mmCIF file with all atom_site columns, C-alpha atoms in Angstrom:
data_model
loop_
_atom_site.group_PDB
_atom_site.id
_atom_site.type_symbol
_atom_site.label_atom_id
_atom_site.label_alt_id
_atom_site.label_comp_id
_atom_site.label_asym_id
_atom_site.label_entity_id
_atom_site.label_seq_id
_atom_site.pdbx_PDB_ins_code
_atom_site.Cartn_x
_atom_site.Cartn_y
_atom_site.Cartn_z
_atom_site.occupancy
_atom_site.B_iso_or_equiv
_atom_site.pdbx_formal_charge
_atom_site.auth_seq_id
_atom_site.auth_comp_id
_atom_site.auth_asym_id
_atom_site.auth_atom_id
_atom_site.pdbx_PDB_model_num
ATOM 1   C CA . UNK A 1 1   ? 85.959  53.503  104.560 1.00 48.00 ? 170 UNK A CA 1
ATOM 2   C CA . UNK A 1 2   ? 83.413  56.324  104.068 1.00 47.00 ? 171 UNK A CA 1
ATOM 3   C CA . UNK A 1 3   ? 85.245  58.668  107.340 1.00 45.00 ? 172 UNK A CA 1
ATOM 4   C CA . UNK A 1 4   ? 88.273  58.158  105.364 1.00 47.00 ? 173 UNK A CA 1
ATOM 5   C CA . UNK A 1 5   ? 86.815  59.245  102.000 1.00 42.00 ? 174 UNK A CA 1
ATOM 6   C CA . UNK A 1 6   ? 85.307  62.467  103.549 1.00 37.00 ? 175 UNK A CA 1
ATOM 7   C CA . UNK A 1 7   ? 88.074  63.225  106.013 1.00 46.00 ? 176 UNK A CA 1
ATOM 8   C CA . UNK A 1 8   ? 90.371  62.666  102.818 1.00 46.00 ? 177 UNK A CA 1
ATOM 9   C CA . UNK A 1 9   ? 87.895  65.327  100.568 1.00 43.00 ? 178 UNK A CA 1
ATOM 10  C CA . UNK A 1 10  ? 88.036  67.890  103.724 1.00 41.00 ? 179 UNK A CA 1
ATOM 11  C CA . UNK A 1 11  ? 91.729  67.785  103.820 1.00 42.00 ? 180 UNK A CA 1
ATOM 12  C CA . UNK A 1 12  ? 92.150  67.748  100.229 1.00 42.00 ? 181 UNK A CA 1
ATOM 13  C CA . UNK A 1 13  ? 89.299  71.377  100.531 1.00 43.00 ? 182 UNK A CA 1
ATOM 14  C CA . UNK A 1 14  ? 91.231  72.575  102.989 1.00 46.00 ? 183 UNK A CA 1
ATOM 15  C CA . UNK A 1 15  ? 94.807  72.309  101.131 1.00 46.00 ? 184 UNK A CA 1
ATOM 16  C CA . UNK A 1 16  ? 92.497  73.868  98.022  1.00 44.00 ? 185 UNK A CA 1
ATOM 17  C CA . UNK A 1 17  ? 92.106  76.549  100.210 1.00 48.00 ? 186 UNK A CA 1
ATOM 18  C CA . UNK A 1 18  ? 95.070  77.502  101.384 1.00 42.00 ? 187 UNK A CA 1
ATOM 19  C CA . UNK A 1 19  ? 96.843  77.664  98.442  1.00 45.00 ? 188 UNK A CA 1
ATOM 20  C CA . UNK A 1 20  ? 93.846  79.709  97.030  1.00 42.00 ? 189 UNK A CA 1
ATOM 21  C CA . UNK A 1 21  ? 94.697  82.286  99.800  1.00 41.00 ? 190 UNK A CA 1
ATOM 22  C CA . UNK A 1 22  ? 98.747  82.162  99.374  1.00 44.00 ? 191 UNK A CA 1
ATOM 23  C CA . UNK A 1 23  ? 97.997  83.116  95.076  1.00 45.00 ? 192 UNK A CA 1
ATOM 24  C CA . UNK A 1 24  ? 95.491  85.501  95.942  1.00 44.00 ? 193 UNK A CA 1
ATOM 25  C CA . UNK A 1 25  ? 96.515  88.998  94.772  1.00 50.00 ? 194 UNK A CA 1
ATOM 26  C CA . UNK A 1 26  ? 97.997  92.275  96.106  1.00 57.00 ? 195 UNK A CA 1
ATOM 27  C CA . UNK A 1 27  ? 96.498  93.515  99.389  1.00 71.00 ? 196 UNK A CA 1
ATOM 28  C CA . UNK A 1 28  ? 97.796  97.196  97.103  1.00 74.00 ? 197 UNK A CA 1
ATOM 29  C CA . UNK A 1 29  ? 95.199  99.568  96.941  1.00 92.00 ? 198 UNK A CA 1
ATOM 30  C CA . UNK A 1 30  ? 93.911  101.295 94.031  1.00 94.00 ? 199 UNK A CA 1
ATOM 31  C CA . UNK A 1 31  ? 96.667  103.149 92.060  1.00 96.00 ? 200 UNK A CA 1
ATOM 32  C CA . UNK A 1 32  ? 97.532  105.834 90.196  1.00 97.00 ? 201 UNK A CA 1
ATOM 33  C CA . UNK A 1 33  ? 100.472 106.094 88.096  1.00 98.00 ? 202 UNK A CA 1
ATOM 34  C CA . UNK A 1 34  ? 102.671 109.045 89.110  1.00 98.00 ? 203 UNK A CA 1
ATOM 35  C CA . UNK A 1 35  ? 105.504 110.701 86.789  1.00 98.00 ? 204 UNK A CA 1
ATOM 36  C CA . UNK A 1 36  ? 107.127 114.175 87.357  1.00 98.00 ? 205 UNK A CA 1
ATOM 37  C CA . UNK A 1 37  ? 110.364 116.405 87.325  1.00 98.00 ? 206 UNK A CA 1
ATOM 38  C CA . UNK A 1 38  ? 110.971 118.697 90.074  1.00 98.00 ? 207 UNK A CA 1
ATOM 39  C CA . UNK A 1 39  ? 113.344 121.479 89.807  1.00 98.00 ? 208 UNK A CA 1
ATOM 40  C CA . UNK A 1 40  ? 114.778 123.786 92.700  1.00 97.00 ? 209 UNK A CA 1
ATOM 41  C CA . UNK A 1 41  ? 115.560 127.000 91.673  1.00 97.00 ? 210 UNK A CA 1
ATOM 42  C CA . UNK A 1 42  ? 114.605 126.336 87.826  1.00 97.00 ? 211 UNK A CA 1
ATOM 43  C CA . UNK A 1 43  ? 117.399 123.610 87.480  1.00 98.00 ? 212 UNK A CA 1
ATOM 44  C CA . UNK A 1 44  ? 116.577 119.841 87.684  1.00 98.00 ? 213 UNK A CA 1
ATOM 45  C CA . UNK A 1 45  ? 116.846 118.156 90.970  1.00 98.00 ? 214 UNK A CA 1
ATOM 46  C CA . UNK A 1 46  ? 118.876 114.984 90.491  1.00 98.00 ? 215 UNK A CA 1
ATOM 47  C CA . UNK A 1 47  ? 119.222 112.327 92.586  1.00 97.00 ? 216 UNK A CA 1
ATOM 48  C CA . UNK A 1 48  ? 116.548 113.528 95.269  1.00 98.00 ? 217 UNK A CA 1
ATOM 49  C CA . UNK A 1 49  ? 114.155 111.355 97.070  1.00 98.00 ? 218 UNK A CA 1
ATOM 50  C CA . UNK A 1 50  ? 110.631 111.798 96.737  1.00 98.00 ? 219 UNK A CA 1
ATOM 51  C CA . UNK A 1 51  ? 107.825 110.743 98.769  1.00 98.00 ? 220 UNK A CA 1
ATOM 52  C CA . UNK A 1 52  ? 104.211 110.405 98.580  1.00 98.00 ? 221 UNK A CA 1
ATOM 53  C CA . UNK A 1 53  ? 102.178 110.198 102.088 1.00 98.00 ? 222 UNK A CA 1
ATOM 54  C CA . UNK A 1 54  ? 98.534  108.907 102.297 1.00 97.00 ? 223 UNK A CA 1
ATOM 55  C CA . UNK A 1 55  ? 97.191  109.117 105.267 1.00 93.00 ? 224 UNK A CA 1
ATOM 56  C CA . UNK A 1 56  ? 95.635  105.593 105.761 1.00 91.00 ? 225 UNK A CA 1
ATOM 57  C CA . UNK A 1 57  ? 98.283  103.185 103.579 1.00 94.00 ? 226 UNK A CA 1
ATOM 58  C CA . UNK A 1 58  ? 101.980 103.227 102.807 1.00 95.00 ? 227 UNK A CA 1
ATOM 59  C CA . UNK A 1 59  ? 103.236 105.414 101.099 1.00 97.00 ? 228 UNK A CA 1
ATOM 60  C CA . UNK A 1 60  ? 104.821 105.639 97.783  1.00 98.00 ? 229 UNK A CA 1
ATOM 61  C CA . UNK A 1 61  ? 108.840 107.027 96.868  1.00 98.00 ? 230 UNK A CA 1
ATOM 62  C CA . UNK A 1 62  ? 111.146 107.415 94.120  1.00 98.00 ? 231 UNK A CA 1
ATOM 63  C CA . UNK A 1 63  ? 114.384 108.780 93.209  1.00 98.00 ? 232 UNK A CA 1
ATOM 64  C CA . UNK A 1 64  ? 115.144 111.727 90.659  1.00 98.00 ? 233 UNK A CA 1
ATOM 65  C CA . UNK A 1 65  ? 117.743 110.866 87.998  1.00 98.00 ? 234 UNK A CA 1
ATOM 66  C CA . UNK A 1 66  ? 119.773 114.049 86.379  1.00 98.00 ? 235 UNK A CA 1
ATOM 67  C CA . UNK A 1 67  ? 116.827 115.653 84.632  1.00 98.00 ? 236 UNK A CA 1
ATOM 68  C CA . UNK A 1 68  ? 114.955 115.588 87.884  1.00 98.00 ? 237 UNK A CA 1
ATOM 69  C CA . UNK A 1 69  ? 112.661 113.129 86.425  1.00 98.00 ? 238 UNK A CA 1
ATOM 70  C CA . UNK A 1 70  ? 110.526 110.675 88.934  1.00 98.00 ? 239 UNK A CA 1
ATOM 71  C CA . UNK A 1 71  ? 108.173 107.982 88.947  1.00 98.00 ? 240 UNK A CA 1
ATOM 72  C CA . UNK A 1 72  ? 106.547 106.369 92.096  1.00 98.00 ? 241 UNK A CA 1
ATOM 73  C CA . UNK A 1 73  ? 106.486 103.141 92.713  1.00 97.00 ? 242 UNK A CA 1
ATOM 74  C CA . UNK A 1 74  ? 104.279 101.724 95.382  1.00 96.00 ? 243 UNK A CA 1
ATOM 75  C CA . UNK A 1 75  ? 105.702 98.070  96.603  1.00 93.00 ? 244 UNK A CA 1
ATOM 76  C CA . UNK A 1 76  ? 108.667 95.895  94.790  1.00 90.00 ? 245 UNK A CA 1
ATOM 77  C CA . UNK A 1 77  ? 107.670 96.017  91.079  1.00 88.00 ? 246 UNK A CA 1
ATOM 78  C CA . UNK A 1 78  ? 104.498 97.813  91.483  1.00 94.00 ? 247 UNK A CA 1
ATOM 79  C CA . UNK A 1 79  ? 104.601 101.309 90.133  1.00 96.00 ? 248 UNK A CA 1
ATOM 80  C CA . UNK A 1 80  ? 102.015 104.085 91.533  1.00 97.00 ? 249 UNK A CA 1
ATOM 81  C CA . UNK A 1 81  ? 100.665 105.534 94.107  1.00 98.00 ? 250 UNK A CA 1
ATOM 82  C CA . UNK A 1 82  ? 97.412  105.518 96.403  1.00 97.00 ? 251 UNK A CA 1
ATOM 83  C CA . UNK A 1 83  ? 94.307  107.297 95.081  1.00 97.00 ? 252 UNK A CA 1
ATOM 84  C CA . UNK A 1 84  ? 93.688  110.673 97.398  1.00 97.00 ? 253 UNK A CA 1
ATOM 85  C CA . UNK A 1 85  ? 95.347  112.755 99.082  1.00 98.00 ? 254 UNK A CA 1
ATOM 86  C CA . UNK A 1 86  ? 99.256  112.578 99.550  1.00 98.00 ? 255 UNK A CA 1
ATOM 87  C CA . UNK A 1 87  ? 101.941 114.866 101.724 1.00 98.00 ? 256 UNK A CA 1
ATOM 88  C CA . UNK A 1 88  ? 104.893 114.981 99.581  1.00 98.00 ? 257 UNK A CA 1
ATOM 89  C CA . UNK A 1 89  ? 108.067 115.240 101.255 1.00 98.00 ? 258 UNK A CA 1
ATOM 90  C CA . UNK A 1 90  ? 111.350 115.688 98.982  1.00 98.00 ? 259 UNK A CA 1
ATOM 91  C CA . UNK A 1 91  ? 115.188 115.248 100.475 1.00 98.00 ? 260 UNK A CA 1
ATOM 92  C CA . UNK A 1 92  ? 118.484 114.932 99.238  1.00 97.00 ? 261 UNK A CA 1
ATOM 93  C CA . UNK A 1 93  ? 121.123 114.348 101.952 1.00 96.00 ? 262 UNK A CA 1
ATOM 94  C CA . UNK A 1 94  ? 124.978 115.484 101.065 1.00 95.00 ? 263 UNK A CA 1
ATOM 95  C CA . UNK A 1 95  ? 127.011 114.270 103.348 1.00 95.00 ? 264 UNK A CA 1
ATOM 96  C CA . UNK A 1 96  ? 124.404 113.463 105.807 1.00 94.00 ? 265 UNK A CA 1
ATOM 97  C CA . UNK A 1 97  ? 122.570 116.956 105.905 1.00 96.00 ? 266 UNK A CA 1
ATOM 98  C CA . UNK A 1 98  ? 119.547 117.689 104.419 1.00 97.00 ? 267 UNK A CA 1
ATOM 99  C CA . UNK A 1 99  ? 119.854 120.228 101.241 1.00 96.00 ? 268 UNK A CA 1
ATOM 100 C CA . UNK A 1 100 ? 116.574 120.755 100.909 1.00 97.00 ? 269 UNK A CA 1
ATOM 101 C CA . UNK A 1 101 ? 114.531 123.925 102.741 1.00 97.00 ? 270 UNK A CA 1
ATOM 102 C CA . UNK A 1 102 ? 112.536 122.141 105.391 1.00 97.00 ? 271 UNK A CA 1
ATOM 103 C CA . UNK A 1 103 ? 109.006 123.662 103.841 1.00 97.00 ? 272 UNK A CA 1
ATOM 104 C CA . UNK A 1 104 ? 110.021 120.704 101.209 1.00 97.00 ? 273 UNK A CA 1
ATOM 105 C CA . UNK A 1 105 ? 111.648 118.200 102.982 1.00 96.00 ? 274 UNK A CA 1
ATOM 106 C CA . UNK A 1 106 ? 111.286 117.520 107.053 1.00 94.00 ? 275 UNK A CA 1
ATOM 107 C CA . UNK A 1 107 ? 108.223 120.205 107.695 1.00 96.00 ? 276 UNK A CA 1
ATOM 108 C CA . UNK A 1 108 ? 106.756 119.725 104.482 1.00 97.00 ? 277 UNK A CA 1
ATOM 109 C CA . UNK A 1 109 ? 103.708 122.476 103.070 1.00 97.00 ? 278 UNK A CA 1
ATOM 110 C CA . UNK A 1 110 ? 103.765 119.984 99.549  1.00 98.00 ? 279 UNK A CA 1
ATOM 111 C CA . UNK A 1 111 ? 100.237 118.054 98.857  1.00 98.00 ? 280 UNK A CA 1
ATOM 112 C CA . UNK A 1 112 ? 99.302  116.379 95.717  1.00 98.00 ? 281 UNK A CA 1
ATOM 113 C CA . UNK A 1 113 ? 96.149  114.350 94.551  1.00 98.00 ? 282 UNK A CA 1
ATOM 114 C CA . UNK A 1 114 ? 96.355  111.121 93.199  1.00 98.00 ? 283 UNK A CA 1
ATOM 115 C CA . UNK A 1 115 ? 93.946  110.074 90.359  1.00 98.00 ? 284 UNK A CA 1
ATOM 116 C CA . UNK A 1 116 ? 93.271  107.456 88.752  1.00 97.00 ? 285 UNK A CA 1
ATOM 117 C CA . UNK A 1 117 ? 95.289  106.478 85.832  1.00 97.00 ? 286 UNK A CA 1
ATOM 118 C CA . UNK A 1 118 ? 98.596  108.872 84.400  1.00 98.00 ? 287 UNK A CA 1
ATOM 119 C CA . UNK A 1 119 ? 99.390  111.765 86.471  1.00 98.00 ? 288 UNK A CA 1
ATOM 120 C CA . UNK A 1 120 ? 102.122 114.011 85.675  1.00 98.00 ? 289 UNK A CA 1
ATOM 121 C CA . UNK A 1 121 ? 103.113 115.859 89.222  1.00 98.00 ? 290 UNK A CA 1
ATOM 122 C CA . UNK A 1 122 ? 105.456 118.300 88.485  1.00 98.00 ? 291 UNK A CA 1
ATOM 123 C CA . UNK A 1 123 ? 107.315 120.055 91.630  1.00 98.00 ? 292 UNK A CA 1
ATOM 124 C CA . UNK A 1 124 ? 109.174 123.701 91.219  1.00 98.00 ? 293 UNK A CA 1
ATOM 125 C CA . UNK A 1 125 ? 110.527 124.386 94.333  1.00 98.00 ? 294 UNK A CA 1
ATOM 126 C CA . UNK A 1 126 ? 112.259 127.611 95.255  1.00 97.00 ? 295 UNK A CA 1
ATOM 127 C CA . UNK A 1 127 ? 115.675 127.648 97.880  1.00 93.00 ? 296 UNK A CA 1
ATOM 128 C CA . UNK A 1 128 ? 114.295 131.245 99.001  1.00 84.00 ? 297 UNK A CA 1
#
């Protein structure tokens, strides 16, 4: 009776456990909230993608609306981005070719630096 009482309370530590480890929370790292508008030539860039690059987690993208207005969001429902260091790479495909100068989009020169709490990143880029 007592190795059934104490294989019973290991089980019942074990299932404790588990589901412990299945409601644990994010594996996200630290984040930083990230707003912006980026413009091209002075006008709002609408319906561009933007992405934010770490270099040691995923990264972090959004999608302009008409006033060229973005804000990151990191996984599902979780807005942000990493703390650091980001490469920011902006595209907007028409018809399936990129209409952004490459300096912006596929051989990006953009960085940005993540904080901790609100940061407005604001992007003016130039066609030229």
């Amino acid at each position: 009776m007592q190795k059934i009482k104490l294989i019973w309370s290991a089980g019942l530590c074990l299932g404790v456990m588990l589901l412990c480890s299945a409601c644990g929370g994010s594996d996200a790292p630290d984040l930083g909230n990230v707003t912006g508008t980026i413009t091209l030539d002075g006008a709002p860039l609408a319906d561009a993608n933007v992405t934010f690059m770490p270099e040691k987690v995923r990264a972090s993208s959004a999608k302009t609306d008409s006033a060229g207005k973005y804000e990151l969001v990191y996984i599902r429902d979780e807005k942000g981005a990493a703390l650091g260091d980001h490469k920011v790479v902006v595209s907007k495909l028409v018809n399936e070719k990129e209409t952004i100068p490459p300096n912006y989009s596929d051989e990006t020169e953009l960085t940005a630096v993540v904080k901790s709490g609100d940061n407005e990143i604001n992007f003016d880029l130039s066609s030229k």
